[in-house]
Amino acid sequence: MTNAEAPALEITGLKFRYAGADAGAQGRGAWTVEVPGLVVGRGERVLLSAASGRGKSTLLNLIAGLIDLGSPHEAEGTIRVAGRNIHALHGAERDAFRGRTIGMVFQTFHLLRGFSALENVMAAMMFSSIAAREHEGRARALLSRLGIDGALAASEPDELSVGQQQRVAVARALACDPALVLADEPTASLDPENARAAVELLKGVCAEKGAALVVVSHDPGAGAYFERRESL
Amino acid sequence: MAMNDWSIIGRSLRTRGASTVITAATVGVAVAMLLVLLSMRDAGERAFSRGSGNAHLVVSRDSSPLTTVLNVIFYADPPGRFIEWREYERLANSAPFAWTIPTQQGDSYKGLPVVGTTGEFFTEFRPHERDPWRLTPRRRGDAADGRFFERPFEVVVGSRAAESTGLRVGDVIYLTHGIPRSRQSADPNAMEPHVHTEFAFTVVGVLEPTGSIHDRALFTDLVGSWVLHAHDRRVLEQPGVKTTTEADLLEEDRKITGVLLRVATRPGMMDATASLQPVFNQLRADQTITVAQPVQQITTLFNIVSNVDRILIAMAGVVLVSSAISILLALYNSMDQRRRQVAILRVLGCSRSRVFGLVLTESAIIGLMGAAAGVGLAYVGGRIAAGALQASIGLVVEPRLPVELVMACAMAAVLLAAVAGAIPAAMAYRTEVWRQLRPAA
């Protein structure tokens, strides 16, 4: 259960270093991710900026519980999402929590190939407690809100433009009404005009749904779209 | 419709359509091989065990006891040498037999064997220990009620023979002297098979199915058969002879090809074992004939067949295992592409164990598809194999696919497929999400 009063994201004293070969060029001396403290309130929108290779994507994976904060890696600190220490959850429990609490938007979208836009959004609800009979209606409404309806909703990702794919990815991230949306370099492959549109879309939809938005980006221009900016 | 595990599995199978079909087909072939072999073995055992019925011994002048049983009881080929009638009479009186029944083969009707015998064939001999012969009831269009033959030139038709030829009571037929494609017809000195239009035989009865080889034979009075053969002799001796009757028969015409015997048991005793062995030993002392105990020969035959049978079943097992390996390879090769899909599903909240289950279920479904195809293939294959057996050695087998056998083979295929899917499933289970979703990946 999530605590409705708790911040969407609360990081305390986070230090993380990959084990073995994943340690990369930084070597064993440096931390891959180092965040002394970060609190993102409900519905708040934050840009985390840093140069390439400073562990932005790793941080998002740690927040989502996709990388363990601990063995085999070296780590300190805690990450709380909607009041729960996500790394205190294990296995299926953590997966289920992630599914219903966190939405993720990737730089390359990572839509499911072979499935339509509608099915991609419905896939997010497969692992939630939302009744199956509501999945299609919710997915259609969300896609329609983002301008993907009719034949487009039935199209597979390869048949959609980059902008349309991004909208599907955003719809999928918000399908389960998450408390927190994590977006990894959402403007990286877009021209300035489309980058602005993409960020505005993310911000707008998250605001409508009451979801906090954490965007990581190395794009200096992205800062212009966010009232709150944090450097890593 | 909402997405669920089945839609993911179904889409995955469809995306790899060609691979899915080929892999399922290999499973199907293996299951079909197993089913055909097992059902044919059972059908063969049934066919053989029902044929010799209540006869204790069989006699012919064939070269071996097994050939004697195959030729006299299972009509594999007409015995090559004759037994003279007076020799038969001597044999029949040489021991305390409950009954002796002479048979003569060598004639046919539309390729089906015609057996010349006596009325005791229907009153004493039973194709199966407990089941006496039964005639089919009169049907609309039959000329009369069915009965067993009572005089020469009357014919009783086995159930399958009637089915394949369309013969009914009252029909008149002409027998062929000789059997096309038989060992006799391969003998350059033997007379070419020819139809005796001079002698009309009347169908007087059609037998109920017995589930034995006798169902595909026709039975007629021995004297009629002798007359047919005597006519050929007379035509050779006196060209222009138009017809032959029982009165024209010479001693040399009265010959048979086999004898069915049942030894007499002591009053009140059902088991003939004690009295059978001395009689068997006594008859075996005669070097001019071959005596066989059908039960013993059938057991010998099955011992020979079962060795081949075991090899074939082992081969089918190997094919089944190799088809499971092909499932493993197909899924393994697809894992590179699927790891990304697995990673996305994990991000969406899918647990590792559910991912494992998805891949395992997909593998099992390929096994199930293969098993279903295999059952269909086995049904057709069984019919083809039965037809080939009938055409090549004249053995009638009725392949059946018992539900238990089908279920056991299908379950074996599904289980093996699931086991084969365990390795790719474990790979999916161990997929590290963050590695798969890195932009570089």
XYZ file of C-alpha atoms in Angstrom:
673
model
C 0.000 0.000 0.000
C 1.243 3.483 -0.730
C 1.056 6.306 1.762
C -1.077 9.070 0.177
C 0.589 11.718 2.347
C 4.167 10.645 1.642
C 6.256 12.313 -1.081
C 6.219 10.620 -4.449
C 9.984 10.108 -4.175
C 12.344 10.454 -1.263
C 16.065 9.659 -1.615
C 18.325 9.753 1.403
C 22.138 9.440 1.352
C 22.221 7.417 -1.855
C 25.582 6.150 -3.039
C 25.808 3.409 -5.615
C 28.637 1.674 -7.429
C 28.313 -1.255 -9.848
C 30.109 -4.468 -9.069
C 32.709 -6.081 -11.349
C 32.740 -5.375 -15.061
C 29.786 -3.007 -14.818
C 31.921 -0.580 -12.787
C 33.042 0.839 -16.135
C 35.608 3.549 -16.772
C 34.950 5.287 -13.475
C 36.799 2.506 -11.718
C 36.338 1.272 -8.190
C 37.084 4.582 -6.517
C 34.141 6.680 -7.718
C 30.426 6.276 -7.026
C 28.318 5.837 -10.143
C 25.418 7.598 -8.474
C 25.609 9.935 -5.518
C 22.458 11.717 -4.321
C 22.724 13.053 -0.749
C 19.032 13.868 -0.599
C 16.082 14.449 -2.898
C 12.389 14.805 -2.166
C 9.809 15.034 -4.957
C 6.332 15.848 -3.788
C 3.075 14.500 -5.155
C 2.367 16.000 -8.564
C 5.714 17.826 -8.630
C 7.810 17.971 -11.804
C 11.605 17.829 -11.526
C 14.448 17.783 -14.005
C 17.587 15.920 -12.935
C 20.390 17.026 -15.197
C 23.924 15.810 -15.560
C 26.493 15.209 -18.228
C 26.564 11.905 -20.063
C 27.905 8.972 -18.071
C 27.041 10.445 -14.666
C 24.619 7.694 -13.779
C 21.295 9.296 -14.696
C 19.813 6.108 -16.174
C 21.247 4.082 -13.302
C 19.482 6.384 -10.861
C 16.149 5.855 -12.622
C 16.692 2.069 -12.578
C 17.488 2.271 -8.855
C 14.342 4.304 -8.194
C 12.282 1.779 -10.164
C 13.904 -1.110 -8.297
C 15.259 -2.595 -11.508
C 18.802 -2.582 -10.087
C 19.232 -3.872 -6.555
C 20.476 -1.352 -4.041
C 22.903 -3.816 -2.544
C 24.603 -7.105 -3.380
C 26.320 -7.648 -5.756
C 26.761 -3.884 -6.020
C 28.047 -1.477 -3.406
C 25.401 0.909 -2.126
C 24.269 3.097 0.733
C 21.126 5.048 1.522
C 17.418 4.511 0.917
C 14.903 5.184 -1.849
C 11.257 5.576 -0.920
C 8.556 5.743 -3.552
C 5.157 6.877 -2.329
C 6.305 6.178 1.199
C 7.586 2.628 0.600
C 11.227 1.609 0.633
C 11.146 -0.085 -2.735
C 14.376 -2.002 -2.065
C 12.897 -3.526 1.063
C 10.419 -5.264 -1.217
C 11.516 -8.444 -2.945
C 10.644 -10.432 -6.030
C 7.046 -10.345 -7.210
C 6.077 -7.896 -4.469
C 8.535 -5.283 -5.776
C 7.458 -5.945 -9.391
C 3.800 -5.481 -8.516
C 4.567 -2.313 -6.574
C 6.532 -0.921 -9.508
C 3.718 -1.804 -11.919
C 1.085 0.128 -10.014
C 3.197 2.993 -8.571
C 5.810 3.881 -11.166
C 5.462 4.669 -14.868
C 8.550 4.756 -17.052
C 9.198 6.511 -20.355
C 12.382 5.550 -22.147
C 14.473 7.480 -24.621
C 13.803 4.830 -27.271
C 10.270 4.198 -25.936
C 10.660 0.398 -25.701
C 7.207 -0.377 -26.989
C 6.285 -4.041 -27.415
C 6.782 -5.025 -31.053
C 4.027 -7.082 -32.604
C 1.404 -5.426 -30.396
C -0.775 -2.490 -31.349
C -0.586 0.900 -29.623
C -3.761 0.008 -27.735
C -2.335 -3.357 -26.642
C 0.883 -1.691 -25.491
C -1.115 0.524 -23.152
C -3.323 -2.347 -21.999
C -0.211 -4.442 -21.302
C 0.667 -2.022 -18.493
C -2.641 -2.824 -16.802
C -2.141 -6.605 -17.028
C -0.109 -6.591 -13.848
C -2.251 -4.143 -11.910
C -5.371 -4.594 -9.809
C -7.479 -2.700 -12.370
C -10.403 -4.896 -13.448
C -9.781 -6.462 -16.854
C -13.091 -5.210 -18.219
C -11.875 -1.623 -17.742
C -8.539 -2.037 -19.521
C -9.623 -1.330 -23.059
C -11.813 1.648 -22.178
C -9.095 3.240 -20.055
C -6.424 2.617 -22.684
C -8.564 4.043 -25.484
C -9.430 7.143 -23.438
C -5.800 7.766 -22.564
C -4.595 7.286 -26.134
C -7.388 9.453 -27.447
C -6.397 12.188 -24.983
C -2.912 12.024 -26.534
C -4.216 12.107 -30.086
C -3.833 8.413 -30.840
C -7.205 7.022 -31.767
C -8.989 5.111 -34.481
C -6.652 3.383 -36.882
C -3.593 4.769 -35.093
C -4.546 2.939 -31.895
C -4.677 -0.288 -33.875
C -1.286 0.361 -35.487
C 1.864 -1.359 -34.385
C 4.778 0.793 -33.140
C 6.730 0.372 -36.401
C 3.818 1.954 -38.271
C 3.819 5.068 -36.097
C 5.967 8.209 -36.300
C 8.512 8.910 -33.556
C 6.191 11.483 -31.994
C 3.279 9.044 -32.032
C 5.407 6.306 -30.491
C 6.353 8.670 -27.714
C 2.692 9.423 -27.040
C 1.974 5.710 -26.780
C 4.917 5.341 -24.379
C 3.543 8.196 -22.248
C 0.051 6.688 -22.267
C 1.489 3.330 -21.186
C 3.447 4.962 -18.348
C 0.283 6.625 -17.027
C -2.114 3.728 -17.601
C -2.165 2.591 -13.964
C -2.392 6.088 -12.464
C 1.118 5.913 -10.976
C 2.313 8.183 -8.190
C 5.617 8.717 -10.013
C 6.604 8.896 -13.670
C 10.276 8.494 -14.560
C 11.402 9.712 -17.985
C 14.864 8.967 -19.315
C 16.145 11.543 -21.840
C 12.716 12.136 -23.389
C 14.020 14.907 -25.641
C 17.288 13.271 -26.713
C 16.249 12.285 -30.201
C 13.963 15.235 -30.916
C 14.441 18.634 -32.539
C 13.839 21.645 -30.253
C 10.228 22.095 -31.355
C 9.335 18.448 -30.840
C 11.381 18.350 -27.625
C 9.294 21.166 -26.188
C 6.094 19.447 -27.313
C 7.199 16.179 -25.751
C 8.036 17.725 -22.407
C 4.828 19.761 -22.374
C 2.900 16.594 -23.132
C 4.547 14.720 -20.273
C 4.070 17.578 -17.871
C 0.483 18.141 -18.920
C -0.640 14.549 -18.656
C 1.184 13.969 -15.384
C -0.476 17.077 -13.971
C -3.894 15.821 -15.077
C -3.273 12.464 -13.452
C -1.682 13.925 -10.329
C 1.553 12.031 -10.946
C 4.968 13.396 -9.972
C 7.371 13.576 -12.908
C 11.114 13.039 -12.685
C 12.962 13.591 -15.923
C 16.672 12.917 -16.341
C 18.435 14.636 -19.194
C 21.869 15.744 -20.267
C 20.255 18.310 -22.609
C 21.021 21.790 -21.172
C 18.026 23.168 -23.062
C 15.619 20.885 -21.187
C 16.004 22.980 -18.063
C 13.898 25.717 -19.603
C 10.802 23.541 -19.327
C 11.029 22.828 -15.594
C 10.529 25.069 -12.606
C 12.648 22.759 -10.448
C 16.017 21.571 -11.642
C 18.518 19.443 -9.749
C 22.048 18.581 -10.809
C 23.551 15.181 -10.184
C -10.344 -7.363 -25.135
C -7.915 -7.002 -22.279
C -4.367 -8.225 -22.639
C -3.499 -11.322 -20.667
C -0.842 -14.001 -20.553
C -2.538 -15.920 -23.374
C -2.447 -12.905 -25.696
C 1.286 -12.536 -25.078
C 1.906 -16.244 -25.658
C -0.360 -16.314 -28.725
C 1.334 -13.279 -30.243
C 4.757 -14.708 -29.595
C 3.802 -17.971 -31.328
C 2.284 -16.060 -34.237
C 5.292 -13.747 -34.594
C 7.494 -16.811 -35.001
C 4.856 -18.522 -37.155
C 7.097 -20.573 -39.425
C 9.316 -21.710 -36.575
C 6.233 -22.572 -34.466
C 4.672 -24.652 -37.251
C 7.900 -26.495 -38.082
C 8.649 -27.227 -34.445
C 5.086 -28.386 -33.758
C 5.272 -30.534 -36.898
C 8.355 -32.349 -35.636
C 6.551 -33.057 -32.370
C 3.523 -34.181 -34.402
C 5.557 -36.657 -36.436
C 7.088 -38.128 -33.286
C 3.721 -38.443 -31.531
C 2.176 -39.973 -34.658
C 5.018 -42.495 -34.925
C 4.580 -43.495 -31.303
C 0.813 -43.775 -31.589
C 0.886 -45.730 -34.855
C 3.489 -48.152 -33.540
C 1.686 -48.722 -30.255
C -1.784 -48.988 -31.776
C -0.573 -51.244 -34.597
C 1.153 -53.490 -32.083
C -2.055 -53.802 -30.066
C -4.119 -54.268 -33.208
C -1.695 -56.915 -34.469
C -1.840 -58.778 -31.170
C -5.620 -58.666 -31.238
C -5.760 -59.849 -34.836
C -3.380 -62.721 -34.191
C -4.834 -63.771 -30.861
C -8.343 -63.969 -32.302
C -7.455 -65.934 -35.419
C -6.509 -69.370 -34.115
C -9.510 -69.534 -31.827
C -10.144 -72.942 -30.277
C -7.820 -74.948 -32.541
C -5.049 -76.616 -30.552
C -2.945 -77.666 -33.514
C -2.502 -76.834 -37.173
C -0.997 -79.106 -39.793
C 0.310 -78.381 -43.274
C 3.195 -79.372 -45.486
C 4.819 -75.977 -45.195
C 8.460 -75.713 -44.228
C 8.079 -74.426 -40.674
C 5.511 -74.321 -37.885
C 5.334 -70.516 -38.059
C 4.676 -70.567 -41.814
C 2.058 -73.230 -41.224
C 0.195 -71.018 -38.769
C 0.546 -67.928 -40.956
C -0.673 -69.738 -44.063
C -3.396 -72.039 -42.709
C -4.918 -69.705 -40.141
C -3.981 -66.235 -41.308
C -4.213 -66.868 -45.054
C -0.863 -65.156 -45.626
C -0.238 -67.365 -48.675
C -1.685 -70.695 -49.809
C 0.439 -73.533 -48.401
C 2.853 -74.674 -51.095
C 2.235 -78.414 -50.910
C -0.895 -80.514 -50.639
C -1.973 -83.171 -48.159
C -3.791 -86.074 -49.826
C -7.237 -86.883 -48.494
C -6.329 -90.395 -47.415
C -3.360 -88.898 -45.512
C -5.786 -86.518 -43.821
C -8.064 -89.414 -42.860
C -5.130 -91.309 -41.408
C -4.131 -88.198 -39.458
C -7.664 -87.640 -38.184
C -7.810 -91.166 -36.819
C -4.310 -91.229 -35.393
C -5.160 -89.646 -32.031
C -8.171 -88.862 -29.853
C -9.163 -85.572 -31.468
C -12.305 -83.682 -30.491
C -12.482 -82.600 -34.090
C -10.365 -82.204 -37.195
C -11.234 -79.752 -39.953
C -9.611 -79.914 -43.389
C -9.036 -76.664 -45.296
C -7.973 -75.977 -48.816
C -6.680 -72.674 -50.115
C -5.594 -71.558 -53.535
C -8.732 -69.947 -54.907
C -9.750 -66.346 -54.565
C -12.495 -63.868 -55.248
C -11.416 -60.344 -56.160
C -8.089 -61.022 -54.459
C -9.697 -62.285 -51.240
C -8.856 -65.824 -50.119
C -11.482 -68.537 -50.605
C -11.239 -71.392 -48.117
C -12.619 -74.799 -49.050
C -13.625 -76.628 -45.892
C -16.337 -78.719 -44.267
C -19.413 -77.750 -42.273
C -17.497 -78.421 -39.031
C -15.598 -75.239 -39.682
C -18.689 -73.356 -38.524
C -20.031 -75.825 -35.962
C -16.793 -76.807 -34.190
C -14.098 -74.243 -34.935
C -14.454 -70.824 -33.347
C -12.329 -67.855 -34.371
C -12.289 -66.863 -30.713
C -12.563 -69.332 -27.860
C -15.837 -67.944 -26.535
C -17.475 -66.546 -29.671
C -19.173 -68.879 -32.111
C -19.770 -67.837 -35.706
C -22.825 -65.704 -36.260
C -24.587 -64.855 -39.498
C -25.792 -61.338 -40.165
C -29.573 -61.009 -40.007
C -31.485 -60.765 -43.248
C -31.366 -57.296 -44.758
C -33.723 -55.627 -47.185
C -32.874 -56.859 -50.668
C -31.412 -60.190 -49.476
C -32.764 -63.132 -51.419
C -33.130 -65.328 -48.328
C -32.145 -65.706 -44.691
C -28.440 -66.287 -44.303
C -27.150 -69.777 -43.465
C -23.896 -71.718 -43.527
C -23.121 -73.683 -46.692
C -24.683 -77.132 -46.909
C -23.606 -78.339 -50.330
C -20.946 -77.679 -52.982
C -20.928 -74.321 -54.786
C -22.378 -72.432 -51.837
C -20.367 -69.650 -50.285
C -20.360 -67.950 -46.885
C -18.701 -64.525 -46.907
C -16.673 -62.943 -44.077
C -17.858 -59.534 -42.863
C -15.044 -57.417 -44.315
C -15.053 -59.409 -47.532
C -18.778 -58.666 -47.861
C -18.151 -55.023 -47.072
C -15.383 -54.631 -49.640
C -17.088 -56.623 -52.420
C -20.696 -55.664 -51.695
C -21.739 -59.328 -51.744
C -25.159 -60.212 -50.323
C -27.117 -63.396 -49.785
C -28.352 -64.686 -53.124
C -25.523 -63.228 -55.203
C -23.850 -65.502 -57.713
C -20.073 -65.289 -58.023
C -17.290 -66.943 -59.995
C -14.117 -67.889 -58.202
C -10.607 -67.404 -59.482
C -8.348 -70.435 -59.451
C -5.157 -69.045 -57.919
C -4.475 -65.863 -56.021
C -3.005 -62.868 -57.832
C 0.272 -61.641 -56.230
C 0.593 -64.845 -54.184
C 3.665 -67.073 -53.938
C 1.865 -69.537 -56.225
C 1.417 -66.942 -58.941
C 5.147 -66.198 -58.738
C 5.899 -69.846 -59.530
C 6.642 -70.038 -63.300
C 5.303 -73.629 -63.400
C 2.044 -72.764 -61.730
C -1.078 -72.138 -63.730
C -1.951 -68.476 -64.284
C -4.823 -67.312 -62.079
C -8.032 -67.622 -64.074
C -11.730 -67.201 -63.404
C -13.892 -70.343 -63.519
C -17.004 -69.028 -65.205
C -18.157 -72.615 -65.665
C -18.962 -72.885 -61.968
C -21.410 -70.490 -60.376
C -21.179 -70.211 -56.611
C -24.108 -68.801 -54.657
C -23.674 -66.640 -51.558
C -25.806 -68.245 -48.819
C -24.642 -66.297 -45.790
C -22.652 -63.318 -44.573
C -20.805 -63.621 -41.272
C -20.885 -61.149 -38.433
C -17.499 -59.477 -37.772
C -15.190 -61.577 -35.585
C -12.295 -59.133 -35.405
C -10.069 -61.823 -36.893
C -8.420 -62.553 -40.222
C -11.387 -64.749 -41.166
C -13.450 -61.605 -41.738
C -11.737 -61.042 -45.073
C -12.149 -64.583 -46.396
C -14.890 -66.500 -48.205
C -15.737 -70.064 -47.247
C -17.102 -72.786 -49.457
C -17.629 -76.514 -49.404
C -14.426 -78.478 -49.975
C -15.989 -80.578 -52.726
C -16.731 -77.489 -54.808
C -13.073 -76.489 -54.551
C -11.982 -79.951 -55.602
C -14.296 -79.841 -58.615
C -12.771 -76.504 -59.664
C -9.270 -77.949 -59.559
C -10.328 -81.227 -61.146
C -11.797 -79.281 -64.042
C -8.416 -77.737 -64.815
C -6.867 -81.194 -64.785
C -9.542 -82.568 -67.089
C -9.244 -79.666 -69.541
C -5.532 -80.348 -69.807
C -6.139 -84.047 -70.343
C -9.117 -83.674 -72.715
C -9.355 -80.239 -74.308
C -12.977 -79.374 -74.981
C -14.341 -80.641 -71.674
C -17.117 -78.234 -70.762
C -17.908 -79.118 -67.176
C -16.898 -81.298 -64.257
C -18.951 -82.786 -61.447
C -18.253 -84.517 -58.139
C -18.531 -87.812 -60.010
C -15.458 -86.869 -62.074
C -13.243 -86.452 -59.022
C -10.272 -88.779 -58.791
C -8.365 -89.637 -55.651
C -5.601 -87.212 -56.737
C -8.133 -84.365 -56.894
C -9.124 -84.849 -53.267
C -6.424 -82.927 -51.519
C -6.210 -80.220 -48.927
C -3.636 -77.657 -47.816
C -4.154 -77.571 -44.071
C -5.850 -79.148 -41.063
C -7.167 -77.552 -37.901
C -7.250 -79.913 -34.936
C -8.508 -79.876 -31.385
C -7.511 -82.646 -29.034
C -10.102 -84.304 -26.872
C -10.008 -83.419 -23.195
C -10.893 -85.829 -20.434
C -14.527 -85.611 -19.318
C -15.014 -82.665 -16.973
C -11.592 -81.198 -17.836
C -11.420 -77.848 -19.615
C -7.633 -77.624 -19.785
C -6.188 -79.548 -22.718
C -2.529 -79.007 -21.816
C -2.061 -82.525 -20.482
C -3.495 -84.269 -23.532
C -2.083 -81.822 -26.081
C 1.630 -82.452 -25.614
C 1.589 -86.252 -26.273
C -0.506 -85.736 -29.410
C 1.746 -82.919 -30.558
C 4.826 -85.104 -30.041
C 3.195 -87.992 -31.839
C 2.270 -85.915 -34.903
C 5.704 -84.305 -34.983
C 7.243 -87.706 -35.409
C 5.787 -87.743 -38.926
C 8.459 -86.039 -41.061
C 6.103 -85.517 -44.024
C 3.964 -82.933 -42.246
C 4.550 -79.807 -40.196
C 2.617 -79.527 -36.950
C 2.274 -76.255 -35.116
C 0.698 -75.071 -31.900
C -0.808 -71.708 -32.923
C -0.536 -70.138 -29.468
C 3.136 -71.065 -29.258
C 3.884 -69.830 -32.787
C 2.046 -66.561 -32.242
C 4.082 -66.048 -29.074
C 7.247 -66.773 -31.073
C 6.122 -64.345 -33.749
C 5.500 -61.636 -31.186
C 8.879 -62.249 -29.627
C 10.449 -61.668 -33.037
C 8.240 -58.682 -33.766
C 8.609 -57.176 -30.305
C 12.386 -56.830 -30.770
C 11.840 -54.780 -33.918
C 8.933 -53.143 -32.200
C 11.090 -52.048 -29.282
C 13.636 -50.573 -31.674
C 10.912 -48.680 -33.532
C 9.372 -47.392 -30.318
C 12.829 -46.358 -29.116
C 13.318 -44.555 -32.434
C 9.990 -42.785 -32.004
C 11.107 -41.847 -28.498
C 14.334 -40.446 -29.908
C 12.355 -38.444 -32.484
C 10.156 -37.136 -29.663
C 13.188 -36.105 -27.624
C 14.833 -34.510 -30.679
C 11.623 -32.611 -31.356
C 11.761 -31.366 -27.762
C 15.319 -30.259 -28.450
C 14.122 -28.423 -31.557
C 11.582 -26.604 -29.354
C 14.411 -25.711 -27.009
C 16.532 -24.429 -29.912
C 13.657 -22.478 -31.450
C 12.908 -20.748 -28.153
C 16.590 -20.374 -27.294
C 17.311 -18.702 -30.637
C 14.392 -16.349 -30.136
C 15.563 -15.327 -26.677
C 17.876 -12.602 -27.971
C 14.877 -10.768 -29.397
C 12.641 -11.723 -26.527
C 14.864 -10.522 -23.722
C 13.877 -6.972 -24.620
C 10.205 -7.901 -24.517
C 10.735 -9.641 -21.189
C 12.495 -6.550 -19.833
C 9.593 -4.314 -20.902
C 7.086 -6.646 -19.254
C 9.176 -6.629 -16.079
C 9.169 -2.801 -16.070
C 5.389 -2.948 -16.375
C 5.202 -5.092 -13.240
C 5.504 -8.652 -14.495
C 7.313 -10.871 -11.995
C 10.230 -13.152 -12.856
C 8.166 -16.253 -12.082
C 5.385 -15.082 -14.383
C 7.919 -14.519 -17.179
C 9.233 -18.044 -16.536
C 5.663 -19.360 -16.718
C 4.974 -17.511 -19.977
C 7.936 -19.097 -21.778
C 7.255 -22.527 -20.269
C 3.585 -22.353 -21.271
C 4.533 -21.297 -24.779
C 6.802 -24.303 -25.053
C 4.100 -26.611 -23.695
C 1.612 -25.183 -26.192
C 3.958 -26.046 -29.063
C 4.045 -29.568 -27.594
C 0.247 -29.611 -27.370
C -0.132 -28.387 -30.970
C 2.298 -31.081 -32.059
C 0.429 -33.714 -30.058
C -2.895 -32.706 -31.646
C -1.352 -32.840 -35.116
C 0.250 -36.155 -34.196
C -3.080 -37.710 -33.202
C -4.608 -36.703 -36.540
C -1.557 -37.954 -38.384
C -1.626 -41.211 -36.405
C -5.249 -41.810 -37.318
C -4.453 -41.463 -41.024
C -1.089 -43.238 -40.664
C -2.689 -46.170 -38.850
C -5.173 -46.646 -41.676
C -2.368 -46.499 -44.241
C -0.207 -48.957 -42.265
C -3.176 -51.309 -41.834
C -3.864 -51.123 -45.565
C -0.216 -51.828 -46.328
C -0.182 -54.831 -43.968
C -3.314 -56.201 -45.556
C -1.967 -55.663 -49.061
C 1.479 -57.094 -48.363
C 0.893 -60.038 -46.022
C -2.882 -60.206 -45.952
C -3.064 -59.510 -42.238
C -6.145 -57.595 -41.210
C -5.521 -55.294 -38.298
C -7.918 -52.712 -36.948
C -5.752 -49.915 -35.551
C -7.465 -48.168 -32.670
C -6.375 -45.112 -30.782
C -7.582 -45.698 -27.231
C -8.204 -42.492 -25.319
C -5.725 -43.549 -22.608
C -2.973 -44.091 -25.190
C -3.678 -40.785 -26.921
C -3.737 -38.958 -23.587
C -0.509 -40.609 -22.432
C 1.343 -39.716 -25.665
C -0.064 -36.178 -25.703
C 0.909 -35.670 -22.060
C 4.382 -37.020 -22.742
C 4.766 -34.571 -25.644
C 3.516 -31.631 -23.582
C 5.703 -32.542 -20.609
C 8.785 -32.999 -22.771
C 8.078 -29.687 -24.493
C 7.683 -27.991 -21.122
C 10.963 -29.507 -19.924
C 12.609 -28.303 -23.148
C 11.198 -24.844 -22.494
C 12.748 -24.730 -19.035
C 16.146 -23.526 -20.295
C 14.826 -20.574 -22.347
C 12.369 -19.895 -19.503
C 15.256 -19.748 -17.063
C 17.058 -17.361 -19.441
C 13.963 -15.166 -19.468
C 13.728 -15.444 -15.694
C 17.314 -14.256 -15.280
C 17.011 -11.358 -17.727
C 18.497 -8.227 -16.177
C 16.053 -5.531 -17.128
C 18.358 -2.529 -16.959
C 20.891 -4.150 -19.302
C 18.233 -4.841 -21.946
C 16.739 -1.361 -21.819
C 19.952 0.642 -22.051
C 19.770 2.895 -25.113
C 22.806 1.103 -26.563
C 20.964 -2.210 -26.196
